[in-house]
Coordinates of C-alpha atoms (C1' of nucleotides) in Angstrom, one line a residue:
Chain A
X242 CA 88.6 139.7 85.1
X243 CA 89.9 143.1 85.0
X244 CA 92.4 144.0 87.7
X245 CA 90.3 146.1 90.2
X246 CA 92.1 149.9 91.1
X247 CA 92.5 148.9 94.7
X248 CA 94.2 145.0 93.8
X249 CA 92.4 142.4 96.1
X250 CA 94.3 142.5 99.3
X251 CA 95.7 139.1 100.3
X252 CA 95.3 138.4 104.0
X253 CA 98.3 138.0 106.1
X254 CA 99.5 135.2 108.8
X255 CA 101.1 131.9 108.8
X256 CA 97.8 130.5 106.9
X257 CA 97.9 133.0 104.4
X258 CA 101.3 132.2 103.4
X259 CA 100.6 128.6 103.5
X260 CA 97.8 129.2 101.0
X261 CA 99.8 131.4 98.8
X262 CA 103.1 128.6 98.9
X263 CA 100.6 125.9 97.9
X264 CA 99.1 128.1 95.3
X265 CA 102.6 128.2 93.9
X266 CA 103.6 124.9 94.3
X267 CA 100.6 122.9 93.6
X268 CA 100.8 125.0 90.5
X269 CA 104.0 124.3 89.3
X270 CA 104.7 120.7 90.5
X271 CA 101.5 119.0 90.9
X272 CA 99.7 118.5 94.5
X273 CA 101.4 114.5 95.0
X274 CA 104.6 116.1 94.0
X275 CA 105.0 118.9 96.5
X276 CA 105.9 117.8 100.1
X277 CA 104.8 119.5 103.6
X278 CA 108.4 120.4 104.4
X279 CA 108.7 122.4 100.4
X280 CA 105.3 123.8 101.3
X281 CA 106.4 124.9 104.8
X282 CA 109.6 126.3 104.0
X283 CA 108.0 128.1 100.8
X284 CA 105.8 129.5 103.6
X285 CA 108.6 131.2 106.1
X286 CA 107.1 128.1 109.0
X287 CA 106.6 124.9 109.8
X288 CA 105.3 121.5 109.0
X289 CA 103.1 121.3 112.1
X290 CA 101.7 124.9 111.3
X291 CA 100.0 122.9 108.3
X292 CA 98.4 120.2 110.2
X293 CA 97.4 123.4 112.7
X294 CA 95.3 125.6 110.1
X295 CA 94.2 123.0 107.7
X296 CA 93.8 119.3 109.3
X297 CA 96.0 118.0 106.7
X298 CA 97.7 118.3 103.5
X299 CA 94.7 117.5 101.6
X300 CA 93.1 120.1 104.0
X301 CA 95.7 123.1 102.5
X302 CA 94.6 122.1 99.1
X303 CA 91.0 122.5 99.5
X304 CA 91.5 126.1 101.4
X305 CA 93.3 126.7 97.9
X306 CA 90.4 125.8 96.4
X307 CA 88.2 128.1 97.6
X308 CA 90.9 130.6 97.5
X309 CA 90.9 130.2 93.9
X310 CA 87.2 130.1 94.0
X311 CA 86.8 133.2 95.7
X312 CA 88.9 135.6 93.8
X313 CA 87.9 134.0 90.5
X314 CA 84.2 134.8 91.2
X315 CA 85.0 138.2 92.2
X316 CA 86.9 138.8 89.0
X317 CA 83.9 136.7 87.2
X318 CA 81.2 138.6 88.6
X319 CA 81.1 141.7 86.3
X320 CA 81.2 139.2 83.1
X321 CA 78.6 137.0 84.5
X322 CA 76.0 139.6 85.2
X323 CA 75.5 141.6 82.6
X324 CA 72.3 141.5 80.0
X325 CA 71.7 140.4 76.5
X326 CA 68.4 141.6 75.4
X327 CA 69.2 141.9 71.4
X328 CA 71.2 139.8 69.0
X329 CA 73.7 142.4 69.1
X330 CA 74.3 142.9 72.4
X331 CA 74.4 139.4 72.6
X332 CA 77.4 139.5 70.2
X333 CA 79.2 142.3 71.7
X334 CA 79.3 140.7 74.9
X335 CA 80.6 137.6 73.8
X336 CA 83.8 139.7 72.2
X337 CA 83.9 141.5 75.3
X338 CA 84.3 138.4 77.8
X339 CA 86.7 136.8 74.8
X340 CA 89.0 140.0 75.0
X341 CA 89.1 139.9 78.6
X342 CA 89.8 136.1 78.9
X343 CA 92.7 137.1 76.3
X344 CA 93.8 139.6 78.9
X345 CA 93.6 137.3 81.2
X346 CA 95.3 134.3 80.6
X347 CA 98.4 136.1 79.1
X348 CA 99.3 139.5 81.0
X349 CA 97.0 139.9 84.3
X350 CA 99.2 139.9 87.2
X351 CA 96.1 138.4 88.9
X352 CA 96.2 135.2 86.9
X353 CA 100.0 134.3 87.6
X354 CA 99.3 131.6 90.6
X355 CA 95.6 131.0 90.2
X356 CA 95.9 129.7 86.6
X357 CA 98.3 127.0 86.9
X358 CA 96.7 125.7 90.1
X359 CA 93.6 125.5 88.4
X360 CA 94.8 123.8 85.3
X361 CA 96.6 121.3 87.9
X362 CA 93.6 121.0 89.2
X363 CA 91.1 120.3 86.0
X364 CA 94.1 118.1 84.9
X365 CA 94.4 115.7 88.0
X366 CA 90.1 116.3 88.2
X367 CA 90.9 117.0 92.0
X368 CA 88.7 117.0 94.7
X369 CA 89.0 120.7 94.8
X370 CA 87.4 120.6 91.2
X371 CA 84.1 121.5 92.0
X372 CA 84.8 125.0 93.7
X373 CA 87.1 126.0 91.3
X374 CA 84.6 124.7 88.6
X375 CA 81.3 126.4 90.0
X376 CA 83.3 129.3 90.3
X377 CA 84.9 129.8 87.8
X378 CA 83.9 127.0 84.6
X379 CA 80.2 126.6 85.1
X380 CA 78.8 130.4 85.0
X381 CA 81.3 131.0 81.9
X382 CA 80.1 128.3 80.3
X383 CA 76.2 128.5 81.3
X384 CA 77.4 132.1 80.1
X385 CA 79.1 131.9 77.5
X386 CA 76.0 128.9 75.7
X387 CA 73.1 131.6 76.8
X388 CA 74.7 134.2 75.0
X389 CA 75.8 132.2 71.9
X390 CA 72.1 131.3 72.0
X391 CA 71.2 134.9 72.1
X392 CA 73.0 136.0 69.4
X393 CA 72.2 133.1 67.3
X394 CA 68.9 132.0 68.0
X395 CA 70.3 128.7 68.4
X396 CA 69.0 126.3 71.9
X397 CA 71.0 127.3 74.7
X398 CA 71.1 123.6 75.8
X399 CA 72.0 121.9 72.6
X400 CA 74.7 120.3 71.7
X401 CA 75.7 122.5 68.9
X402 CA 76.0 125.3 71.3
X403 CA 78.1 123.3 73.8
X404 CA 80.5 122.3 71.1
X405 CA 80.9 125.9 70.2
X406 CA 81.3 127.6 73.6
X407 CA 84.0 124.7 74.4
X408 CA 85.8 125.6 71.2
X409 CA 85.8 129.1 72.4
X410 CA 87.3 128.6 76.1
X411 CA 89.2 125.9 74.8
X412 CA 91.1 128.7 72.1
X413 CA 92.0 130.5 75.4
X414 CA 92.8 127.6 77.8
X415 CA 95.3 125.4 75.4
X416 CA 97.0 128.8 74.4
X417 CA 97.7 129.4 77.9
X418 CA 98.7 125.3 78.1
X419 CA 100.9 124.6 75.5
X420 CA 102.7 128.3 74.9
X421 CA 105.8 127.1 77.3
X422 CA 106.5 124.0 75.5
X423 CA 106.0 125.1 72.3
X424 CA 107.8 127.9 72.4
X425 CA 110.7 126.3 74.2
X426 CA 110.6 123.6 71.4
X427 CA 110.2 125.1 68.3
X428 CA 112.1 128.3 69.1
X429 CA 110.4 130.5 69.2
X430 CA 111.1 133.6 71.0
X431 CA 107.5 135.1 71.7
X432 CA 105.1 136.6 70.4
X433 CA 105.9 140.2 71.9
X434 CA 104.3 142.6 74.0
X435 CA 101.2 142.9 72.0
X436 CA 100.7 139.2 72.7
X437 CA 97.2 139.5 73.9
X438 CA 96.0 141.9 71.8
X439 CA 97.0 140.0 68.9
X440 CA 95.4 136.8 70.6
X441 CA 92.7 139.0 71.2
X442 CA 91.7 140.1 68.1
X443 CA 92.0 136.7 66.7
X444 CA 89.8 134.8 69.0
X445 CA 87.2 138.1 68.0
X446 CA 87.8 137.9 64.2
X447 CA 86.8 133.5 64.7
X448 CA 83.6 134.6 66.8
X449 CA 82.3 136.9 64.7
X450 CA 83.2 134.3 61.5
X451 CA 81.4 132.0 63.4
X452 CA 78.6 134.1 63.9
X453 CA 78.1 135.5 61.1
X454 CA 78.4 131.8 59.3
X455 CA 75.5 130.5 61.8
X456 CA 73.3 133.4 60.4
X457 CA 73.6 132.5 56.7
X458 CA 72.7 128.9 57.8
Chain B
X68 CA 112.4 94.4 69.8
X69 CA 110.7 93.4 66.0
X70 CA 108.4 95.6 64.1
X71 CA 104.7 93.5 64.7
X72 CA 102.9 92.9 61.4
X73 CA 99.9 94.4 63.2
X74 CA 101.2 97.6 64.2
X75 CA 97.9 98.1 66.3
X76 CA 98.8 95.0 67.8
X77 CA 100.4 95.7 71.4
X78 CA 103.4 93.6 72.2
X79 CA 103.1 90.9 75.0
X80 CA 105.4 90.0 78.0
X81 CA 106.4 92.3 81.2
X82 CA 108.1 95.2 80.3
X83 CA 104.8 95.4 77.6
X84 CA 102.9 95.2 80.6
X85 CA 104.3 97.5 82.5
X86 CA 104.6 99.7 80.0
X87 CA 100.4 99.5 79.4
X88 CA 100.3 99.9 83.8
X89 CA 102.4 102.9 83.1
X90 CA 100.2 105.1 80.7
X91 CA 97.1 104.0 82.2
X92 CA 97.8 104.8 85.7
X93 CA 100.4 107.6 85.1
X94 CA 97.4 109.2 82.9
X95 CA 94.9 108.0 85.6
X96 CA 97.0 109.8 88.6
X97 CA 99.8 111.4 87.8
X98 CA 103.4 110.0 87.9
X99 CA 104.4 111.6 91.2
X100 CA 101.1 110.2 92.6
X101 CA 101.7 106.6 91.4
X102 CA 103.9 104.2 93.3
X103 CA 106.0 101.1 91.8
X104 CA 103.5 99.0 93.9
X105 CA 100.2 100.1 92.0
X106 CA 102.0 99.9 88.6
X107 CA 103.4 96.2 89.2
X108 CA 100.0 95.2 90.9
X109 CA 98.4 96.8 87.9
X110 CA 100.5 94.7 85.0
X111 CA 100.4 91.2 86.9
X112 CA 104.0 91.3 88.0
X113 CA 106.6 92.5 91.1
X114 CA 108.3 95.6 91.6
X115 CA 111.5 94.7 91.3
X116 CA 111.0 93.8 87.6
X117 CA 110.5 98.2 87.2
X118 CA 114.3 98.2 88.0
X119 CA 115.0 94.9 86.1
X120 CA 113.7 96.3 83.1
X121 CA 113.7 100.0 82.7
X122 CA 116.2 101.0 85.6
X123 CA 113.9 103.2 87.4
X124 CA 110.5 104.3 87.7
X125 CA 111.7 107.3 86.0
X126 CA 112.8 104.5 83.4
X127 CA 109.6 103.4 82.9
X128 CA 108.0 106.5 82.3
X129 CA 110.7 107.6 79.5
X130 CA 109.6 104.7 78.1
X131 CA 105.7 105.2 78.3
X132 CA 106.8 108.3 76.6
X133 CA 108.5 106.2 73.6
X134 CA 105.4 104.4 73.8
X135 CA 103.3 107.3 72.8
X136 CA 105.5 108.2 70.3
X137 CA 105.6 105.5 68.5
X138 CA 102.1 104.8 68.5
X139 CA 101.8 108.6 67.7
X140 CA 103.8 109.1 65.4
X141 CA 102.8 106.2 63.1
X142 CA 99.2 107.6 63.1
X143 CA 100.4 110.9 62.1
X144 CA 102.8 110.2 59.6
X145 CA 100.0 110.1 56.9
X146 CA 98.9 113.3 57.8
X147 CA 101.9 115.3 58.1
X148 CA 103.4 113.9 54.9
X149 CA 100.5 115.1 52.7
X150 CA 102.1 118.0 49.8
X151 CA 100.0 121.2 49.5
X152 CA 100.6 123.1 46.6
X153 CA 97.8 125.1 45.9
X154 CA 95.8 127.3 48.5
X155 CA 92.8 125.2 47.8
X156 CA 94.7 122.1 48.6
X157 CA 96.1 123.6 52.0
X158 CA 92.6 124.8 52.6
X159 CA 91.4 121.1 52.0
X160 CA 93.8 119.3 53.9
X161 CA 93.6 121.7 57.0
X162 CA 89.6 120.2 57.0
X163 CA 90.4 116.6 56.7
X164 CA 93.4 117.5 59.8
X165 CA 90.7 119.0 61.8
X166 CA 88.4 115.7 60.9
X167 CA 91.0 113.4 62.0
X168 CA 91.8 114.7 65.0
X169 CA 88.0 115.1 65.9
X170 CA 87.8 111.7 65.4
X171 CA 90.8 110.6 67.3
X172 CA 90.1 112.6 70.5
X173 CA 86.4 111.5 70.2
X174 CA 86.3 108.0 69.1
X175 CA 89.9 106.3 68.9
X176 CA 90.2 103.4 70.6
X177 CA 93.9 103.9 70.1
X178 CA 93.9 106.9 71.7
X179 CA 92.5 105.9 75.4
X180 CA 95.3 105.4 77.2
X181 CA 97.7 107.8 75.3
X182 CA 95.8 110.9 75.3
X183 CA 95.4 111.5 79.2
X184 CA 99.0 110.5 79.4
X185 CA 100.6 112.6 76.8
X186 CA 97.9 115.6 78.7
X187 CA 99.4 115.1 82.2
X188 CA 103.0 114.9 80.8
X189 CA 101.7 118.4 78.7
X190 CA 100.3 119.5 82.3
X191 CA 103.6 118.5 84.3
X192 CA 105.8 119.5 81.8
X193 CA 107.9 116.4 82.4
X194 CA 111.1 115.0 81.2
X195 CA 109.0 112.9 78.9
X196 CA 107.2 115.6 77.3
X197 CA 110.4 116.1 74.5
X198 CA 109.5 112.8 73.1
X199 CA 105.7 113.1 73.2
X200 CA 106.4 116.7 71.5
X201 CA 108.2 115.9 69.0
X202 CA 106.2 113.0 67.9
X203 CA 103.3 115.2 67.6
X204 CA 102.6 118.3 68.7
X205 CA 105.6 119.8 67.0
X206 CA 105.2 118.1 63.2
X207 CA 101.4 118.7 63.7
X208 CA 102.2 122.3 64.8
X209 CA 104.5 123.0 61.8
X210 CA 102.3 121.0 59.4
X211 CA 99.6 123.3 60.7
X212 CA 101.5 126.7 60.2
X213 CA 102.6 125.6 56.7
X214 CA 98.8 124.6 55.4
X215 CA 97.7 128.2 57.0
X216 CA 100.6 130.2 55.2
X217 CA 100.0 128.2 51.7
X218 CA 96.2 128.5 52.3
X219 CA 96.0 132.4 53.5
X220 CA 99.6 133.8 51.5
X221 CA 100.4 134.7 54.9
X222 CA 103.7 134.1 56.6
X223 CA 104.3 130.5 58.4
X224 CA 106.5 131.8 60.9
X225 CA 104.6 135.1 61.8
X226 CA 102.9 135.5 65.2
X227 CA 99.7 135.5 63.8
X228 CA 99.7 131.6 62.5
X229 CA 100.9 131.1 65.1
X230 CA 98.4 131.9 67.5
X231 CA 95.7 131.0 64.9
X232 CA 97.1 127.1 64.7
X233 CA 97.1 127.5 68.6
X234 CA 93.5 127.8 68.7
X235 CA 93.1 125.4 66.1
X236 CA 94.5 122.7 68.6
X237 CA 93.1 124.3 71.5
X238 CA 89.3 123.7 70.1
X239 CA 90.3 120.2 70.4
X240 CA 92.0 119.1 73.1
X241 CA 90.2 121.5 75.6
X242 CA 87.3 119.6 74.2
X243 CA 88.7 116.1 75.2
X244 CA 90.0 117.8 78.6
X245 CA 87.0 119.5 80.2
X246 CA 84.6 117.3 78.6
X247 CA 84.6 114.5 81.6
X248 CA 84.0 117.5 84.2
X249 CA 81.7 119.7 82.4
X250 CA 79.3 117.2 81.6
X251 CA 79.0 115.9 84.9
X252 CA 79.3 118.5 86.7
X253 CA 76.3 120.5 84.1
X254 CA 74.3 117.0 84.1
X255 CA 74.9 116.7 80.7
X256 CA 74.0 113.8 79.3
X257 CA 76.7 113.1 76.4
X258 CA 76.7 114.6 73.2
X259 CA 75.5 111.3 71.3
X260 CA 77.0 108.9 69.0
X261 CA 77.5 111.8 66.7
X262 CA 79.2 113.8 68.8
X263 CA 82.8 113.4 66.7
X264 CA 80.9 113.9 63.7
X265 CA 79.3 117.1 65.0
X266 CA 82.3 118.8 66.4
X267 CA 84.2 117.7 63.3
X268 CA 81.3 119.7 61.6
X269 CA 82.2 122.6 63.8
X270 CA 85.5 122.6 63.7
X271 CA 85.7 122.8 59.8
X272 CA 83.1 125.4 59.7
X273 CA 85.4 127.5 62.7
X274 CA 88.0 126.8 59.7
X275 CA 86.2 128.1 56.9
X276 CA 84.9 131.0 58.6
X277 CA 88.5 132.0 59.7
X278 CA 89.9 131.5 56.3
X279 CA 87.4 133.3 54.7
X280 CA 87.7 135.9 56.2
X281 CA 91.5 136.2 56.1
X282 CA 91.0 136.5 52.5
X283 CA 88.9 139.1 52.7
X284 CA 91.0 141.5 54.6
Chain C
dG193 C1' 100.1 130.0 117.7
dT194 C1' 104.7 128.3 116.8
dC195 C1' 108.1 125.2 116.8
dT196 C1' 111.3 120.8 117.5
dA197 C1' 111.4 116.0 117.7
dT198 C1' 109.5 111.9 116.5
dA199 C1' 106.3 108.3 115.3
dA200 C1' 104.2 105.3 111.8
dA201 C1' 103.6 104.5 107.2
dC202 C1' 105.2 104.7 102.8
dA203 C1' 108.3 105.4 98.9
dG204 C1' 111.8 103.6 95.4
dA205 C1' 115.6 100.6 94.9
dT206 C1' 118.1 96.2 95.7
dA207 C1' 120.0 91.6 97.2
dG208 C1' 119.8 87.1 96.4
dA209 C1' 117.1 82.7 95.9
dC210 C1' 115.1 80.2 92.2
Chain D
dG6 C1' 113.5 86.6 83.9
dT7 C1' 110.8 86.4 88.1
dC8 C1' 110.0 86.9 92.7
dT9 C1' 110.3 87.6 98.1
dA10 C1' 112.2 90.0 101.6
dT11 C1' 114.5 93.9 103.0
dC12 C1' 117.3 98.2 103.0
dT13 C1' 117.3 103.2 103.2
dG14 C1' 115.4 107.4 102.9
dT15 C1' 111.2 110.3 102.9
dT16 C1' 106.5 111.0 103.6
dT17 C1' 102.5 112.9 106.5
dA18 C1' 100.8 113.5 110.8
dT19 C1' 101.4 114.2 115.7
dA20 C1' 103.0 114.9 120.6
dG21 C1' 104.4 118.0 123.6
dA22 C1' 107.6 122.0 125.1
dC23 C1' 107.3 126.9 125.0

DNA sequence: GTCTATAAACAGATAGAC
DNA sequence: GTCTATCTGTTTATAGAC
């Protein structure tokens, strides 16, 4: 999740390009509305070159996939692996991973073409759901419910906790969503360049209300 | 068209049909993804009634969109036209907003067909997505912003209600999105018949928790 | 590996009978 | 208003030259 000091170098060649033009356009338009020919020319080639590398249309999304996939568990791994032994450290990693979620979603250069393709992705529940998802969803979730059960005491399998940790991501995820269209709507004119931080320290202040509301229960 | 004395009552005929093939399939697939074929199939009738009646299959998704906010917008109107003069009044009505729409994204019959379509038109950004918006996201957004500013003293406008009614939202329709693929790809069971009742529960306490602690700094 | 040309299927829209 | 048949353009996938 943070952006590594050498930046994750992107392969090159024709196959490369077509996975970085459907990145983009799968992204922004949907995978039924983005023809071969868009992708192709997005791509400096051809429509054969698709059929070529990937079998198929269908076949260039899936390599996305695991594109996705495998720079999101890269970025993931440092969040996923560390250890909660006390209450507190439980607590302090949760506002860790929520700061750099925050981070994230609103000013990593990382996150520009991954995010929207995934979104599309968990929207349409594509075939390509699952990589993205055990990449990316299912260890910060099985995360994210361990450590709220750390810090709280709580089961890390009930229900309770799953309602919580989806109210968490979800904070994150639907500010990414809907800030275009709101914004565009109700004129605003953004939230500045302290964007995440503020978003940051809000999602921190609810998770530590939160917390500190299940220990008085 | 008349006003029905049952407003839940849907009207009848073909374009009504159509209309229903739209927001079901359209939410199902995607617009781009679903031809004029599957949607007359779908509502018992021929493609050529699509043009006959709405112009276009772009036609018929504006008015899917109508559809919505019609529908939406009548269930809302209670909500949004509630006055809030004290703080404790704000603070009370923000809980019974959070209730209703935990219930609605849970529960609702109403809501099964419109919610995935309003999401993909959120997701695809489409021409619709005005309509849809204004209907609800923008009078629930501003209702939202003006309960937090009478409840906290703080500023309705200010970047900081606005993120915190963004995560507000967020909490629940990032519940009703990843729900489907979390629990089946977690082997989750389902969250019980309680489940709206639990993440009601939740979400009020998430409220609470935020709002006392605004106070307190 | 890359590209042009094309095949085969499909899309949305329409004409015209009823 | 409804429907069948069809038009026109675009889609994905492929064949074959280089």
């Amino acid at each position: 999740m943070t952006e590594p000091a050498n930046p994750i170098q992107t392969p090159k060649g024709t196959a490369a390009d077509l996975i970085a033009a459907g990145l983009l356009l799968f992204g922004r338009q949907g995978f039924a509305a983005t023809s071969t020919r868009a992708l192709a020319a997005q791509a400096g080639t051809n429509i054969a070159s698709i059929a070529y590398h990937f079998g198929s249309k269908e076949g260039l999304r899936r390599a996305c996939g695991e594109e996705v996939a495998r720079r999101i568990g890269a970025a993931l791994s440092g969040v996923t692996a560390l250890p909660a032994t006390t209450p507190e450290a439980a607590r302090a990693q949760l506002e860790l991973i929520l700061r750099r979620m925050a981070v994230f979603v609103t000013t990593s250069r990382a996150a520009e073409p991954l995010l929207p393709f995934m979104l599309r992705e968990v929207a349409e529940a594509g075939p390509v759901l699952d990589a993205v998802y055990s990449a990316l969803f299912e260890p910060l979730h099985r995360r994210l419910c361990a450590l709220w059960a750390a810090a709280t005491g709580q089961e890390a399998e009930s229900a309770r906790t799953r309602i919580v940790v989806f109210s968490l991501i979800g904070q994150v995820l639907y500010f990414r969503i809907g800030r275009p269209i709101v914004m565009r709507r109700m004129g605003w004119t953004g939230f500045g360049a302290d964007e995440a931080e503020m978003l940051a320290e809000i999602l921190v202040a609810n998770l530590h209300a939160l917390l500190d509301r299940e220990r008085l229960s």
